[in-house]
Every structure is written in structure tokens, then in C-alpha cells.
mmCIF file of C-alpha atoms in Angstrom:
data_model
loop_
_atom_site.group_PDB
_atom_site.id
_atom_site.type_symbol
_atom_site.label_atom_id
_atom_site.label_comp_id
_atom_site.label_asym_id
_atom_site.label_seq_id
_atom_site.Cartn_x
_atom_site.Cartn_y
_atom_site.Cartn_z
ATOM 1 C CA UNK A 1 0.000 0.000 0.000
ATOM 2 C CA UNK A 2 1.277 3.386 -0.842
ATOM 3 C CA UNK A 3 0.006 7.296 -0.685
ATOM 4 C CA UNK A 4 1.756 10.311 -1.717
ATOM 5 C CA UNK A 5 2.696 13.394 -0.203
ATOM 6 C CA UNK A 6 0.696 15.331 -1.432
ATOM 7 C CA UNK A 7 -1.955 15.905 -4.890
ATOM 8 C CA UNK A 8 -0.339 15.534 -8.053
ATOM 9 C CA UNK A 9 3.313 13.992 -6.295
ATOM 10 C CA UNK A 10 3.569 10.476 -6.826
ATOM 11 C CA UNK A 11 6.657 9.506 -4.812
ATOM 12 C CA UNK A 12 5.750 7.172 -2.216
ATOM 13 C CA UNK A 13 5.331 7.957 1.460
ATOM 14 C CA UNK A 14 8.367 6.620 2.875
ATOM 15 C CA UNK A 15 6.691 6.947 6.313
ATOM 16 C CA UNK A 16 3.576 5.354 5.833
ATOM 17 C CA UNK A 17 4.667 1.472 7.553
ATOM 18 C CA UNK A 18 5.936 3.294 10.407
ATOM 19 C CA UNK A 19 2.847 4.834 10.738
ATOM 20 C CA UNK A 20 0.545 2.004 10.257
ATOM 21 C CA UNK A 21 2.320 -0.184 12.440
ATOM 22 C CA UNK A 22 0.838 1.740 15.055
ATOM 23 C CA UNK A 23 -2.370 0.464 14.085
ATOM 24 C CA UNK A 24 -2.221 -2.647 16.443
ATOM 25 C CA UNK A 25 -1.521 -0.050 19.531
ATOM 26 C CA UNK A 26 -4.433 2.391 18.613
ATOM 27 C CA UNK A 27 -7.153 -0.615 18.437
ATOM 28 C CA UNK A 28 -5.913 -2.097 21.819
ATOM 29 C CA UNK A 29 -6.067 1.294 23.731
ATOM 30 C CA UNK A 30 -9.170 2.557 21.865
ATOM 31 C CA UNK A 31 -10.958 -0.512 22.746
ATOM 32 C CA UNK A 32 -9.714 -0.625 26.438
ATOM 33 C CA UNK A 33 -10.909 3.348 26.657
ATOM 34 C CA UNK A 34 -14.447 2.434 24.895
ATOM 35 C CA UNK A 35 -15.659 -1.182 25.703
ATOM 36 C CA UNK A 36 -16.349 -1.283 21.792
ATOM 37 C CA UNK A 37 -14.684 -2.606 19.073
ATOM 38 C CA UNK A 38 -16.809 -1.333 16.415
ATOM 39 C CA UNK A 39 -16.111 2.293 18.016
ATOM 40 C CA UNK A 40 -12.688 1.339 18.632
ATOM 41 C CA UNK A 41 -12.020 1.084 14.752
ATOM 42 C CA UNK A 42 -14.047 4.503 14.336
ATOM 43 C CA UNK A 43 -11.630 5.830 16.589
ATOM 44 C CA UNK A 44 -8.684 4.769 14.454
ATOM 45 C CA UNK A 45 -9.976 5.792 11.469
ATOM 46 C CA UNK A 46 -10.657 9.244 12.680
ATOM 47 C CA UNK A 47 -6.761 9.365 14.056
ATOM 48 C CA UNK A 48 -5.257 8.567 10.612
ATOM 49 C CA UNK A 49 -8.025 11.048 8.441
ATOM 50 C CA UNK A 50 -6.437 13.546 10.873
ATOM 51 C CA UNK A 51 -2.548 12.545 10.125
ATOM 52 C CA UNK A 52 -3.353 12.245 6.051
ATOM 53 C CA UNK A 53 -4.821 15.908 6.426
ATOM 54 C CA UNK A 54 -1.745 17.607 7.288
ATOM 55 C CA UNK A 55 0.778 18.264 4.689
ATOM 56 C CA UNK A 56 4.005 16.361 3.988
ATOM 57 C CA UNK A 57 5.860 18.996 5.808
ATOM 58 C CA UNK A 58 3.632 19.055 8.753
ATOM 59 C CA UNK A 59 4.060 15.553 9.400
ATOM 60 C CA UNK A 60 7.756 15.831 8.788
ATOM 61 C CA UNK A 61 8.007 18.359 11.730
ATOM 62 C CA UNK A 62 6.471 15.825 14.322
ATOM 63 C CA UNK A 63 9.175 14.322 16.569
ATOM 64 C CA UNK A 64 7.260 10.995 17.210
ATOM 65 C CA UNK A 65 4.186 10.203 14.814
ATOM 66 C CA UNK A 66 3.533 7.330 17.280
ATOM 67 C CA UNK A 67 2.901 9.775 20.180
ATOM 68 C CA UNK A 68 1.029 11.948 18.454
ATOM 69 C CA UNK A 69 -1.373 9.080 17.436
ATOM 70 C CA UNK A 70 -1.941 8.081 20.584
ATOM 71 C CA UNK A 71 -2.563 11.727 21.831
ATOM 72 C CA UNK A 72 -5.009 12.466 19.473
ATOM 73 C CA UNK A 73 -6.755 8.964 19.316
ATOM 74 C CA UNK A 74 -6.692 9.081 23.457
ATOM 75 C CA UNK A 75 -8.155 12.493 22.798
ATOM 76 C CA UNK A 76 -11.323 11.596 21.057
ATOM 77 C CA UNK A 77 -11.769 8.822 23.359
ATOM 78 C CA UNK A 78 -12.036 10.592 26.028
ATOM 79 C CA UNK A 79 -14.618 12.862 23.826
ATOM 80 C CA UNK A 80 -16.168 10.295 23.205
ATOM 81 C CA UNK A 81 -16.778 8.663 26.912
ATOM 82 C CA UNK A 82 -18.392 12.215 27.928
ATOM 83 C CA UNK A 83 -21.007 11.915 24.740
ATOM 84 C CA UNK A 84 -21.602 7.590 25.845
ATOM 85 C CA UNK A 85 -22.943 8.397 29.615
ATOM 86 C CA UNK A 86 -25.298 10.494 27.987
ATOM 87 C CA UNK A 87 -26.387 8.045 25.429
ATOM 88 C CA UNK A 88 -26.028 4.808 27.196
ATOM 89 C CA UNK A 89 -29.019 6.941 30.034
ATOM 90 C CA UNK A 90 -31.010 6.047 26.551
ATOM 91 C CA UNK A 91 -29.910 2.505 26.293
ATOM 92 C CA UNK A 92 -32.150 -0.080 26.796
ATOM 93 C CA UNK A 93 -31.584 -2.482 29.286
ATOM 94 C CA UNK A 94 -28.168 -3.334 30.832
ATOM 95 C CA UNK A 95 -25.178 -1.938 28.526
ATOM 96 C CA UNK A 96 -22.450 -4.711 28.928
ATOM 97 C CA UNK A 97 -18.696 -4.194 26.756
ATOM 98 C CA UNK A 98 -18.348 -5.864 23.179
ATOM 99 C CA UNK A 99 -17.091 -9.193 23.917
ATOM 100 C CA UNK A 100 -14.024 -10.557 21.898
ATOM 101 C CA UNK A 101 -13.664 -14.199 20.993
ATOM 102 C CA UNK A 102 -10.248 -15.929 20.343
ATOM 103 C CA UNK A 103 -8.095 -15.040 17.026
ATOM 104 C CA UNK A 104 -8.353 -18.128 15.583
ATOM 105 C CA UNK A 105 -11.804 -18.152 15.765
ATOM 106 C CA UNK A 106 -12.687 -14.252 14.586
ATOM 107 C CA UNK A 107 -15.365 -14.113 12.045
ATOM 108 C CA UNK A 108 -14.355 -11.349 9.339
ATOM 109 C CA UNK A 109 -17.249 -9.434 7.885
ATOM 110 C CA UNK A 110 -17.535 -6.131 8.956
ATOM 111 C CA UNK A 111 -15.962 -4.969 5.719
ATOM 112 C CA UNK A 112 -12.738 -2.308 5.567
ATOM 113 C CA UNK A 113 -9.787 -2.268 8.500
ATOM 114 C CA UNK A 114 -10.207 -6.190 8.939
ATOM 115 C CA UNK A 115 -7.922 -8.856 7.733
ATOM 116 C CA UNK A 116 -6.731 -12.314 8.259
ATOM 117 C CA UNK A 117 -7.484 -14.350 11.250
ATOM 118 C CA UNK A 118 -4.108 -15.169 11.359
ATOM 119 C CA UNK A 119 -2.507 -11.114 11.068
ATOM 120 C CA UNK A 120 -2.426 -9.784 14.506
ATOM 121 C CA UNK A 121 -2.223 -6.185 13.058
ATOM 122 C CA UNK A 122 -5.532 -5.398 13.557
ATOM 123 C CA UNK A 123 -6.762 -7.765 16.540
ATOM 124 C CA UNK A 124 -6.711 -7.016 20.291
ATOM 125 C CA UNK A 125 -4.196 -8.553 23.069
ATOM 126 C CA UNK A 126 -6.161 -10.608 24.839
ATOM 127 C CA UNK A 127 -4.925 -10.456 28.218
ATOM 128 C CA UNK A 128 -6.096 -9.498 32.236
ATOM 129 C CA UNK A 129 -6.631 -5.761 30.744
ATOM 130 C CA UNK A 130 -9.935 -6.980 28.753
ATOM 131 C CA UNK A 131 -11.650 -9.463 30.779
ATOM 132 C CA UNK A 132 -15.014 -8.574 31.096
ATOM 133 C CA UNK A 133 -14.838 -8.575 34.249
ATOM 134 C CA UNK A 134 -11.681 -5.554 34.372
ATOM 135 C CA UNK A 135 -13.913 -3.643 31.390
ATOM 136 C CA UNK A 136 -17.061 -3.301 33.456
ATOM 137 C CA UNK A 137 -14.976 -1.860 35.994
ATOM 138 C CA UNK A 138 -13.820 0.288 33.701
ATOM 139 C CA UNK A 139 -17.100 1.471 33.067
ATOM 140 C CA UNK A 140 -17.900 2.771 36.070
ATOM 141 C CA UNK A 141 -15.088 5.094 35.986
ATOM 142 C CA UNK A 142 -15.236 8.987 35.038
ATOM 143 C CA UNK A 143 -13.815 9.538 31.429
ATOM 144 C CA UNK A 144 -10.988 11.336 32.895
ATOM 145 C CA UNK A 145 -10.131 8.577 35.389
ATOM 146 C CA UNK A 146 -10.383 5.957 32.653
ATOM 147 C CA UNK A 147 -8.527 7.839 30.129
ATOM 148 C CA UNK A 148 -5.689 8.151 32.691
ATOM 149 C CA UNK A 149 -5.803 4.639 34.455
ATOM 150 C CA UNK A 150 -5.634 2.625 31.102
ATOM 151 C CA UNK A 151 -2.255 4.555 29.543
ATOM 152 C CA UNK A 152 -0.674 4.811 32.855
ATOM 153 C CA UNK A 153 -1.221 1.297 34.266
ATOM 154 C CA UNK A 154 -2.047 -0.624 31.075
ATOM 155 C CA UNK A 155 0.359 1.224 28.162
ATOM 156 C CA UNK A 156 2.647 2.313 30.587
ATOM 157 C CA UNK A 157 2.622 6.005 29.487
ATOM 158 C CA UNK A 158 4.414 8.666 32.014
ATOM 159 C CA UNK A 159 1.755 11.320 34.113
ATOM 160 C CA UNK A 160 3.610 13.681 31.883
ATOM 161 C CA UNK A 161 2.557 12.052 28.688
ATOM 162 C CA UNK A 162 -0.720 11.404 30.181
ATOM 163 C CA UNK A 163 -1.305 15.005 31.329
ATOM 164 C CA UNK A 164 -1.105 16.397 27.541
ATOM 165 C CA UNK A 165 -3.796 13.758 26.499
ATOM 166 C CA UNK A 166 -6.470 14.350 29.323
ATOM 167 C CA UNK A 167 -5.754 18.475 29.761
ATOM 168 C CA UNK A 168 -4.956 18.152 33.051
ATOM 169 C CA UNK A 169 -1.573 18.512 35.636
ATOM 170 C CA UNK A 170 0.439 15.612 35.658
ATOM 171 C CA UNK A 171 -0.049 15.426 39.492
ATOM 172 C CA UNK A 172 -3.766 15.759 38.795
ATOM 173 C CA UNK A 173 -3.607 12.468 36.298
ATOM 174 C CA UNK A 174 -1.365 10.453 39.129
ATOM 175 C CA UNK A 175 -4.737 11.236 41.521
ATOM 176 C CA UNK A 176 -7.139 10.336 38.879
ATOM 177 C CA UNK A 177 -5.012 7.038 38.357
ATOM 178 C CA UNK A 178 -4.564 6.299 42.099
ATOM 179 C CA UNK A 179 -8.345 6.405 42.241
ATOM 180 C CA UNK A 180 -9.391 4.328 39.662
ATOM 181 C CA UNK A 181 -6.967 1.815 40.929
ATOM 182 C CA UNK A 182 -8.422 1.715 43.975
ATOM 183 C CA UNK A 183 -12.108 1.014 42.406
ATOM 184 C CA UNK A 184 -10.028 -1.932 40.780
ATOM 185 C CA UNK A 185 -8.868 -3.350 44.295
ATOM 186 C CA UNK A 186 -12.707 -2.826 46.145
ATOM 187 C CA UNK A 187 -14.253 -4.656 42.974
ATOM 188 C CA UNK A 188 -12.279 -7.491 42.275
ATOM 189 C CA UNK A 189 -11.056 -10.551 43.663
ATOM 190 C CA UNK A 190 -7.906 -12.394 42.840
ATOM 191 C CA UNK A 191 -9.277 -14.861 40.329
ATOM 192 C CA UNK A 192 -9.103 -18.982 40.352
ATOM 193 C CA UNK A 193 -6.488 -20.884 38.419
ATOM 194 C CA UNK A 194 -6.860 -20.887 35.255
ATOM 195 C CA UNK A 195 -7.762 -24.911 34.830
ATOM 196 C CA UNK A 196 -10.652 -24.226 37.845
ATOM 197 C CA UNK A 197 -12.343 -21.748 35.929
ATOM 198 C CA UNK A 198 -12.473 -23.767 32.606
ATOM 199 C CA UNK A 199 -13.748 -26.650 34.465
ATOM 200 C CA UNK A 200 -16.262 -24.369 36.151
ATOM 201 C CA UNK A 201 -17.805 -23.091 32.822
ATOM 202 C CA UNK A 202 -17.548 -26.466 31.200
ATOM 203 C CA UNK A 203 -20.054 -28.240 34.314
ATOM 204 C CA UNK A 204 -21.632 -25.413 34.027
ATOM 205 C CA UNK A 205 -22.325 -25.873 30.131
ATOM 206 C CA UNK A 206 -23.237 -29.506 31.077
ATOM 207 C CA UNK A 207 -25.481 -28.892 33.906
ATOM 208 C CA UNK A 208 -27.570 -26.621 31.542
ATOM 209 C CA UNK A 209 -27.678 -29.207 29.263
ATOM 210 C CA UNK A 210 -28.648 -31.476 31.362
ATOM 211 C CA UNK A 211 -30.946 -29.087 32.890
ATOM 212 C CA UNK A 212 -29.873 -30.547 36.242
ATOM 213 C CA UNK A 213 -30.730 -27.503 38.550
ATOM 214 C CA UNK A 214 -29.275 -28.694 41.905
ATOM 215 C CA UNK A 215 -25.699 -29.104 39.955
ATOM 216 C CA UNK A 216 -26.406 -25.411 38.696
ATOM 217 C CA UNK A 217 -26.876 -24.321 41.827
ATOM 218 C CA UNK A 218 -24.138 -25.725 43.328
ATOM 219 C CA UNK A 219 -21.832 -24.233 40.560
ATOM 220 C CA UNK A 220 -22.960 -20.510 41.178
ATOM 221 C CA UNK A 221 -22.393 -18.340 44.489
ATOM 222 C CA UNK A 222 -25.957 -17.496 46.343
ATOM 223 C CA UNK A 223 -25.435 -14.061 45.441
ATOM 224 C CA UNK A 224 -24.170 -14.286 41.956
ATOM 225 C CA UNK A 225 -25.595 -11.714 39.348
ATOM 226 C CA UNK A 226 -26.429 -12.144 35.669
ATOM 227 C CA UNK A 227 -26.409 -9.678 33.345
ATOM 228 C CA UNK A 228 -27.860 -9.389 29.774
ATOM 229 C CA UNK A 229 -27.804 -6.844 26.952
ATOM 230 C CA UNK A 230 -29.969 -7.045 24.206
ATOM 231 C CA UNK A 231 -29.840 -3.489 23.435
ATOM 232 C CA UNK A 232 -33.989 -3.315 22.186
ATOM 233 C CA UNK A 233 -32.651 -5.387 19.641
ATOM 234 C CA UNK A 234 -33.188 -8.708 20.893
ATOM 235 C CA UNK A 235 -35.441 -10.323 23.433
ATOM 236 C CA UNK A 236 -32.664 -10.394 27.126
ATOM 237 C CA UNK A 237 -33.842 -9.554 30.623
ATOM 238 C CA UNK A 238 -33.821 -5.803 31.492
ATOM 239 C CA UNK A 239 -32.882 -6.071 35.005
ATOM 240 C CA UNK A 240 -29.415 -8.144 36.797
ATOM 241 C CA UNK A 241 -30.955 -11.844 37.981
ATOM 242 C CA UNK A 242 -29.733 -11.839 41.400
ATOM 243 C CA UNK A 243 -29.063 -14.760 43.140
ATOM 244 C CA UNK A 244 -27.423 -18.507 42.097
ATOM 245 C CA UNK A 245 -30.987 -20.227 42.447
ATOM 246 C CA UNK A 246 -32.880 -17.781 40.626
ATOM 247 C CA UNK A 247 -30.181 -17.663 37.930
ATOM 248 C CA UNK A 248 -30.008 -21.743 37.631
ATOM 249 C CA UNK A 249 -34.169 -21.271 37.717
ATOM 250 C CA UNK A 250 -33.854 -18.947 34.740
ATOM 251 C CA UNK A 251 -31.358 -20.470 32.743
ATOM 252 C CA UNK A 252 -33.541 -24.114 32.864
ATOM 253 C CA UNK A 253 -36.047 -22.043 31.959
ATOM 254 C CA UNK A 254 -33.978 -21.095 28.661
ATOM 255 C CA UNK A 255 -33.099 -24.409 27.848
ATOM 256 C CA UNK A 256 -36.974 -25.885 27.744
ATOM 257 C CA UNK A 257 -37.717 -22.051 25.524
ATOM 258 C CA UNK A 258 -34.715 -22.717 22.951
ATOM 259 C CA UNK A 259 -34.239 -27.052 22.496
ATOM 260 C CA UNK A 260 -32.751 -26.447 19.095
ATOM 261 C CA UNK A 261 -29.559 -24.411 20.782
ATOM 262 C CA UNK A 262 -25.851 -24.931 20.914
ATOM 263 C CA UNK A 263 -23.795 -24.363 23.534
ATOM 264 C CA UNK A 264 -19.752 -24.230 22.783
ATOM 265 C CA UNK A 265 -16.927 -23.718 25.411
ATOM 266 C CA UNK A 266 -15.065 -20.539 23.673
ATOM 267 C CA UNK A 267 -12.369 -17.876 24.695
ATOM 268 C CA UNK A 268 -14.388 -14.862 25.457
ATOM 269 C CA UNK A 269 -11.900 -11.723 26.212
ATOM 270 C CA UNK A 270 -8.834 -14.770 26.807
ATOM 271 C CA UNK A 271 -11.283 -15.896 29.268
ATOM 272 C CA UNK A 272 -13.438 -19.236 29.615
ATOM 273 C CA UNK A 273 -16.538 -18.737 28.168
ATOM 274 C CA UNK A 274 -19.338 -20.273 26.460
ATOM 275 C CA UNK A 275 -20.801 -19.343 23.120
ATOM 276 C CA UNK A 276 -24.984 -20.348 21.911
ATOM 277 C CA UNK A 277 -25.648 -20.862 18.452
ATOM 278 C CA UNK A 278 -29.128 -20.978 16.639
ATOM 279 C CA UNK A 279 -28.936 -23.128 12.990
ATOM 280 C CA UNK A 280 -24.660 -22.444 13.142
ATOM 281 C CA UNK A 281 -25.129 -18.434 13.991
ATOM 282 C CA UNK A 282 -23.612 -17.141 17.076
ATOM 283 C CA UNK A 283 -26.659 -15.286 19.138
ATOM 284 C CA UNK A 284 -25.415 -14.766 22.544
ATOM 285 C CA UNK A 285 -21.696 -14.702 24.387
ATOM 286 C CA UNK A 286 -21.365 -15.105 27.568
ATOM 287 C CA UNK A 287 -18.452 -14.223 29.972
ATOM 288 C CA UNK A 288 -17.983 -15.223 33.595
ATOM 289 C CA UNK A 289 -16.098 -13.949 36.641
ATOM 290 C CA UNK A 290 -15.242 -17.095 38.637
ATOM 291 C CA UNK A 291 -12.285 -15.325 41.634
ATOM 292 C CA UNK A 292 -13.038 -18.319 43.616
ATOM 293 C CA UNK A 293 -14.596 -22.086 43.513
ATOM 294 C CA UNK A 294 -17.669 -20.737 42.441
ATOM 295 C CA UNK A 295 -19.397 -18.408 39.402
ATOM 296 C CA UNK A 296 -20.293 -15.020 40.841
ATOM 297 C CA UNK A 297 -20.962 -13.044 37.426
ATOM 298 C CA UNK A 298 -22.628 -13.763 34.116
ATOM 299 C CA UNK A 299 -22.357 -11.484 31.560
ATOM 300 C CA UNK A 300 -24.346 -12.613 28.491
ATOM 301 C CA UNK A 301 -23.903 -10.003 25.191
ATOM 302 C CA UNK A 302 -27.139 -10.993 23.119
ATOM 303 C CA UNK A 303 -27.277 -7.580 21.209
ATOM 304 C CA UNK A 304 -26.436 -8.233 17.635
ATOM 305 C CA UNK A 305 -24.573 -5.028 16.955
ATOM 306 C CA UNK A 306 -21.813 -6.146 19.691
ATOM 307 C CA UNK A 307 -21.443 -10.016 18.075
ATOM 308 C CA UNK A 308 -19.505 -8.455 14.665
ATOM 309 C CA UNK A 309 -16.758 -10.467 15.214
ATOM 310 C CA UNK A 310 -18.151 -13.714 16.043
ATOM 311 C CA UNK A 311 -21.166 -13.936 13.420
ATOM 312 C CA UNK A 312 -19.017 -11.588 10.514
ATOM 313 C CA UNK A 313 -22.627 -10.249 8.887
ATOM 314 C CA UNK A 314 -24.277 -7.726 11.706
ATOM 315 C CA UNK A 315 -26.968 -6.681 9.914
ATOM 316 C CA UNK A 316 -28.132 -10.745 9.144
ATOM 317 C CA UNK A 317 -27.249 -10.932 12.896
ATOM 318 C CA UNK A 318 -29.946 -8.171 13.319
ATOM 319 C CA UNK A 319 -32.462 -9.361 11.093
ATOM 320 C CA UNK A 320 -31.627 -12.960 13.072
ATOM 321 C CA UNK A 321 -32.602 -10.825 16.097
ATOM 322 C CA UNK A 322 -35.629 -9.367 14.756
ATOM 323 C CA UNK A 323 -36.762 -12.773 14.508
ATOM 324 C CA UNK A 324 -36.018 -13.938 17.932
ATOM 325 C CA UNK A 325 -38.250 -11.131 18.690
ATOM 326 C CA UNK A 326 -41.407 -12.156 16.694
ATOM 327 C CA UNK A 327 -40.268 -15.137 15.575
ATOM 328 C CA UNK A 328 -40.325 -19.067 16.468
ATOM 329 C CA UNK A 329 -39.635 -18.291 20.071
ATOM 330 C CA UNK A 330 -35.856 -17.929 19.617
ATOM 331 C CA UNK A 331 -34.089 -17.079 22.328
ATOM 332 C CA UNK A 332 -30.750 -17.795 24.778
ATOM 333 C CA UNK A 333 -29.189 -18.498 27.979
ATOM 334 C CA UNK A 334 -30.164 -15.327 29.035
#
């Protein structure tokens, strides 16, 4: 791929695979800042129109095109997290992050900024920085404090850097870091080994199949929450289902509703997840927070829009939802 400098020039920019390498960074911090993929890649676009706009000799003058990438992406993030409080008030039902499925298994379809499966260019690091269960944290976070927790802690950016993204001192960003870190600490547990929380979503995958409710039970806490978002697109509960029993209750429920589901075991943000399928279509990913022997949280993503990646057509995955609506009584684990 090539550009040139400028109209009617047609020597090659020399800079331009410096500059797109830094696509890989953008999408991971974008994503990290938003909770969205889909606005993630927005986001990126937008911070490349803005580099292509200046002139040869204006880019030439920057020091460190990386840096000032990440400034201005970081900058319309955090634009962009004041405007999403104010639409999410509008949102119906419970707004839960985009979830992310493995790279092998990433459904292209979305059409422009994608590629193969197998190029990590444009895919996000799945590690303890996008677990659901870390995002939704995130979410309750000002913008500012978000902005300024995830290139601090996460990127490892200085205050100083930091400062000239979120307009504010440098001692004024360490505060807003020190406090979202300790929302981190008061919200999350240390979670189980690895090979304990597999095995925990995998009986729990087979007690739902099995409909065997007392297993179910034992699986979840007593005071676990679910959570669904189906974003008015989709039939999902409005409200958290609050308590293990109540949660096993409803999810045998599901299974009598929907016999002609799937349930996988999938990677869901590098986590253990599980994945339900109606006629080989991906309708509903669910994430779970497991810090101990048992399943505390359930975070089940049913809204069409947010399942790009997994089903690669979101509009069919729309019209599937319309369906589910009005439909043949399609519906899913939550």
C-alpha cells in the first residue's frame, strides 16, 4: 500500500509502515478506553483522516508520529466517553462491553480495517486488561479517570505524557489514576487458576444441558448476578438476575424455551466462556467472573450489533434478532 505526499506527487510515502504499524496499539487502547470494538475502529480511522490531512511537511516536523497518534486517538476517546454516559441513560436495558472471541476463531465481515485471522495487526491482546470482568470496571469510571488509568497502568505512558492527552496537571492524572486503581482493588477478587475456571464453565455448560438444577446451583455463588444486553434489539432480561438459584431457575427455563440451541466452550476476552448458536449463527456470548470455587458473574452479550466479530454479517445478525423477537420463540441463555 502506498500514498503520496501530497496531490499531483507520486513519490511514495516513505513513512507510511511506520505509521501504520501503530495500528495494532491504537485498536488495543481505543478498545480498552471504549468497551467497543466497532467504536474502537471509528476511533482509528478518525486518528489517521487527521494525520493524512496535514501536509508532507507538517508531518515531517512531528518528533514521534507514534505519540502523536496516541494523543489524538486518546483524545477523542475521552470525547467520546463524555457523549456515551449520555447516550447509554437512553440505552435499553443493561449496557455490557463488546465481547471478543479468540483469534483463531474471529469471524471477518464487517468490511474495511479487517484482515486475516491469522494477522495480529488489527486484533486485540487478549490479556487481564480486557476481561469482562476488568472492562465493566472500567465502566464505572469517570472519562478522565479511565482515560488516565488505562495509559498509565495498562500502556505504561508517564503522568507527563498522560497530562497532555487528558488536559490536566500531571499530578492531577497520578490522583485520577490512584483512584481508579483503587475502584479496581474494592471490585475485584484475585481470580481462580486458570484450569478451575475452565472446568467451572464447562459443568456449568453440562449442567444446563442437562438441565440438572441442583448441579447449577451448586456451581454458582448465592449471590451471583447475571447480566444481559440485548440493546432493544433482541429479546434479554432488562434487570441483573440476582441470586445462584434464581439464575439456575432462569437459565432451565432457557433451555426448555430454545431445544434447538448450541452451547460451545469458547475464549471470550482470553477468558473461559461459552458461546450459543441458533442453525450455526452465534446469538449470545457469555463471559464469567469465577475469583473463587464458584461463578459469581454472568455477563451474556445478546445484542447483535456487539457479536460483529463472532457472526461476521451484523446486519443478518440483526435481522436474526428481529426474529427472535417475533419469531419461532428464539431465544438464549439469558
Amino acid at each position: 500500500m502506498t500514498t503520496t505526499s501530497e496531490p499531483g506527487h507520486d513519490r511514495p510515502d516513505p513513512s507510511l509502515d511506520a505509521i501504520m504499524s501503530e495500528r495494532r496499539q491504537l485498536i488495543n487502547l481505543a478498545y480498552r478506553l471504549l468497551g467497543s470494538l466497532a467504536d474502537a475502529e471509528d476511533v482509528v480511522q478518525e486518528t489517521y483522516a487527521r494525520w493524512y490531512a496535514m501536509s508532507r511537511q507538517q508531518q515531517e516536523a512531528i518528533a514521534s508520529p507514534g505519540a502523536w497518534l496516541t494523543k489524538v486517538a486518546g483524545r477523542i476517546c475521552l470525547d467520546l466517553l463524555g457523549s456515551a454516559r449520555a447516550r447509554r441513560e437512553s440505552y435499553v436495558g443493561e449496557w455490557i462491553p463488546e465481547p471478543l472471541p479468540d483469534r483463531a476463531e474471529w469471524i471477518d465481515g464487517r468490511g474495511g480495517g479487517t484482515t486475516d485471522p491469522a494477522d495480529p495487526a488489527d486484533r486485540i491482546t487478549l490479556d487481564e486488561s480486557v476481561t469482562m470482568a476488568f472492562l465493566v470496571v472500567l465502566e464505572s469510571m469517570t472519562p478522565a479517570e479511565r482515560v488516565a488509568f488505562v495509559l498509565h497502568e495498562v500502556f505504561r505512558y508517564s503522568f507527563a505524557e498522560v497530562a497532555e492527552i487528558v488536559g490536566r496537571t500531571p499530578a492531577a492524572c497520578r490522583q485520577l489514576a490512584s483512584s481508579a486503581r483503587r475502584r479496581i482493588r474494592a471490585s475485584q477478587a484475585l481470580p481462580a487458576p486458570a484450569g478451575l475456571r475452565a472446568g467451572l464453565v464447562r459443568d456449568f455448560k453440562q449442567a444446563w444441558e442437562a438441565k440438572d438444577i441442583d448441579t447449577l446451583v451448586g456451581l454458582l455463588d448465592p449471590r451471583a448476578t447475571m447480566i444481559a444486553d440485548g440493546g432493544g434489539l433482541v429479546s434479554a432480561v432488562l434487570r441483573p438476575i440476582e441470586g445462584g438459584e434464581h439464575i439456575a431457575r432462569y437459565i432451565i427455563a432457557i433451555a426448555d424455551m430454545a431445544p434447538g440451541l448450541t452451547i460451545l466452550e469458547r475464549t471470550v476476552n482470553g477468558q473461559p466462556g461459552l458461546v450459543a448458536q441458533r442453525d450455526g449463527v452465534t446469538v449470545t456470548v457469555a463471559a464469567f467472573d469465577v475469583p473463587g470455587d464458584r461463578i459469581t458473574r454472568i455477563w451474556a452479550v445478546r445484542n447483535p450489533e456487539k457479536l460483529w466479530p463472532w457472526t461476521g454479517e451484523p446486519q443478518a445478525a440483526s435481522d436474526s434478532g428481529h426474529d427472535a423477537r417475533h419469531g419461532e420463540g428464539e431465544t438464549t441463555i439469558t
